[in-house]
Amino acid sequence: MNAPKPPQAHWRKSTYSGAHENECVEVADLNDRIAIRDSKAPHTGHLALTRQDFATLLTHLTSKP
């Protein structure tokens, strides 16, 4: 039995990642999930969160000084 093929990810760099900065994050919409990966090492995999968990993560991160 074959596993279903994951949707094609269209990665985009975070608007907070500058052109010359070393800390770049990319995100992709995977239909029911949002994927996050390190743009410098895309081959190492990604973290996939539900849309609700991604929103919670963003709220948490933006509330920090």
XYZ file of N, CA and C in Angstrom:
195
model
N 0.837 -1.167 0.000
C 0.000 0.000 0.000
C 0.891 1.243 0.000
N 0.594 2.180 -0.849
C 1.372 3.413 -0.944
C 0.751 4.508 -0.093
N 1.607 5.266 0.570
C 1.142 6.411 1.354
C 0.748 7.528 0.396
N -0.251 8.324 0.764
C -0.621 9.438 -0.118
C 0.529 10.424 -0.255
N 0.676 10.950 -1.444
C 1.747 11.915 -1.697
C 1.395 13.247 -1.036
N 2.354 13.836 -0.287
C 2.067 15.124 0.354
C 1.878 16.210 -0.695
N 1.132 17.262 -0.352
C 0.945 18.348 -1.311
C 2.267 19.033 -1.634
N 2.371 19.568 -2.836
C 3.573 20.295 -3.244
C 3.691 21.562 -2.410
N 4.811 21.721 -1.743
C 5.023 22.889 -0.888
C 5.613 24.035 -1.700
N 5.051 25.214 -1.531
C 5.577 26.431 -2.134
C 6.122 27.276 -0.986
N 7.426 27.152 -0.762
C 8.080 27.801 0.367
C 8.259 29.288 0.102
N 8.073 30.083 1.146
C 8.349 31.515 1.056
C 9.067 31.958 2.319
N 10.001 32.887 2.128
C 10.796 33.374 3.248
C 9.964 34.332 4.090
N 10.162 34.278 5.377
C 9.483 35.184 6.293
C 9.794 36.626 5.943
N 8.823 37.502 6.096
C 9.039 38.920 5.833
C 9.987 39.524 6.858
N 10.218 38.848 7.966
C 11.135 39.337 8.992
C 12.572 38.909 8.724
N 12.796 38.077 7.721
C 14.148 37.646 7.371
C 14.743 38.651 6.403
N 15.841 39.254 6.789
C 16.494 40.241 5.935
C 17.335 39.564 4.864
N 17.765 40.336 3.905
C 18.546 39.793 2.791
C 19.915 39.292 3.228
N 20.486 39.884 4.281
C 21.847 39.518 4.688
C 21.903 38.933 6.093
N 20.794 38.510 6.607
C 20.770 37.945 7.960
C 20.921 36.433 7.897
N 21.442 35.859 8.977
C 21.693 34.416 9.014
C 20.533 33.613 9.572
N 19.544 34.259 10.131
C 18.425 33.544 10.737
C 17.192 33.677 9.849
N 17.083 32.816 8.856
C 15.984 32.882 7.905
C 15.044 31.697 8.093
N 13.776 32.004 8.137
C 12.735 30.993 8.285
C 11.859 31.030 7.049
N 11.473 29.847 6.562
C 10.544 29.753 5.443
C 9.287 29.041 5.916
N 8.173 29.405 5.322
C 6.901 28.755 5.637
C 6.241 28.297 4.339
N 5.388 27.285 4.455
C 4.639 26.785 3.305
C 3.245 26.372 3.763
N 2.276 26.603 2.916
C 0.896 26.206 3.174
C 0.706 24.780 2.660
N 0.408 23.856 3.563
C 0.177 22.455 3.197
C -1.296 22.100 3.378
N -2.170 22.969 2.940
C -3.623 22.814 3.063
C -4.058 22.895 4.512
N -4.103 21.792 5.226
C -4.582 21.822 6.612
C -3.470 22.076 7.624
N -2.244 22.250 7.157
C -1.103 22.488 8.046
C -0.225 23.601 7.476
N 0.581 24.185 8.364
C 1.589 25.168 7.975
C 2.947 24.554 8.303
N 3.838 24.541 7.324
C 5.171 23.971 7.516
C 6.177 25.096 7.731
N 7.159 24.828 8.564
C 8.218 25.781 8.893
C 9.557 25.069 8.721
N 10.527 25.754 8.099
C 11.863 25.158 7.957
C 12.934 26.246 7.973
N 14.160 25.819 8.181
C 15.332 26.691 8.141
C 15.739 26.841 6.682
N 15.748 28.060 6.174
C 16.063 28.270 4.757
C 17.506 27.920 4.412
N 18.396 27.926 5.398
C 19.790 27.582 5.149
C 20.008 26.073 5.071
N 19.065 25.309 5.590
C 19.215 23.850 5.607
C 17.878 23.180 5.289
N 17.318 23.426 4.110
C 15.999 22.882 3.793
C 15.970 21.352 3.724
N 17.109 20.752 3.490
C 17.206 19.294 3.393
C 17.039 18.600 4.753
N 17.099 19.352 5.840
C 17.003 18.736 7.171
C 15.561 18.483 7.601
N 14.607 18.901 6.790
C 13.211 18.635 7.100
C 12.477 19.887 7.545
N 11.247 19.683 7.978
C 10.418 20.805 8.393
C 9.502 20.389 9.536
N 8.962 21.384 10.189
C 7.996 21.199 11.264
C 6.637 21.573 10.692
N 5.642 20.696 10.822
C 4.297 20.978 10.322
C 3.346 21.133 11.510
N 2.655 22.267 11.533
C 1.713 22.570 12.609
C 0.317 22.741 12.031
N -0.696 22.447 12.857
C -2.049 22.767 12.436
C -2.146 24.282 12.335
N -3.132 24.770 11.635
C -3.300 26.216 11.504
C -3.515 26.857 12.875
N -4.274 26.188 13.726
C -4.533 26.714 15.075
C -3.235 26.778 15.876
N -2.429 25.716 15.823
C -1.158 25.714 16.561
C -0.187 26.754 16.004
N -0.192 26.962 14.691
C 0.668 27.978 14.091
C 0.252 29.370 14.569
N -1.050 29.620 14.619
C -1.543 30.916 15.114
C -1.155 31.118 16.578
N -1.248 30.058 17.371
C -0.852 30.130 18.778
C 0.640 30.431 18.895
N 1.453 29.786 18.079
C 2.893 30.037 18.082
C 3.185 31.499 17.743
N 2.550 32.026 16.700
C 2.768 33.422 16.319
C 2.345 34.373 17.423
N 1.219 34.102 18.052
C 0.757 34.950 19.162
C 1.774 34.933 20.288
N 2.269 33.751 20.616
C 3.262 33.618 21.685
C 4.541 34.381 21.333
N 5.023 34.211 20.099
C 6.273 34.862 19.697
C 6.147 36.380 19.622
N 5.020 36.873 19.172
C 4.858 38.327 19.056
C 4.593 38.996 20.403
N 4.274 38.212 21.421
C 4.052 38.794 22.739
C 5.345 38.928 23.536
N 6.438 38.392 23.019
C 7.746 38.463 23.692
C 8.442 39.766 23.325
N 9.178 40.354 24.296
C 9.911 41.607 24.002
C 11.020 41.430 22.981
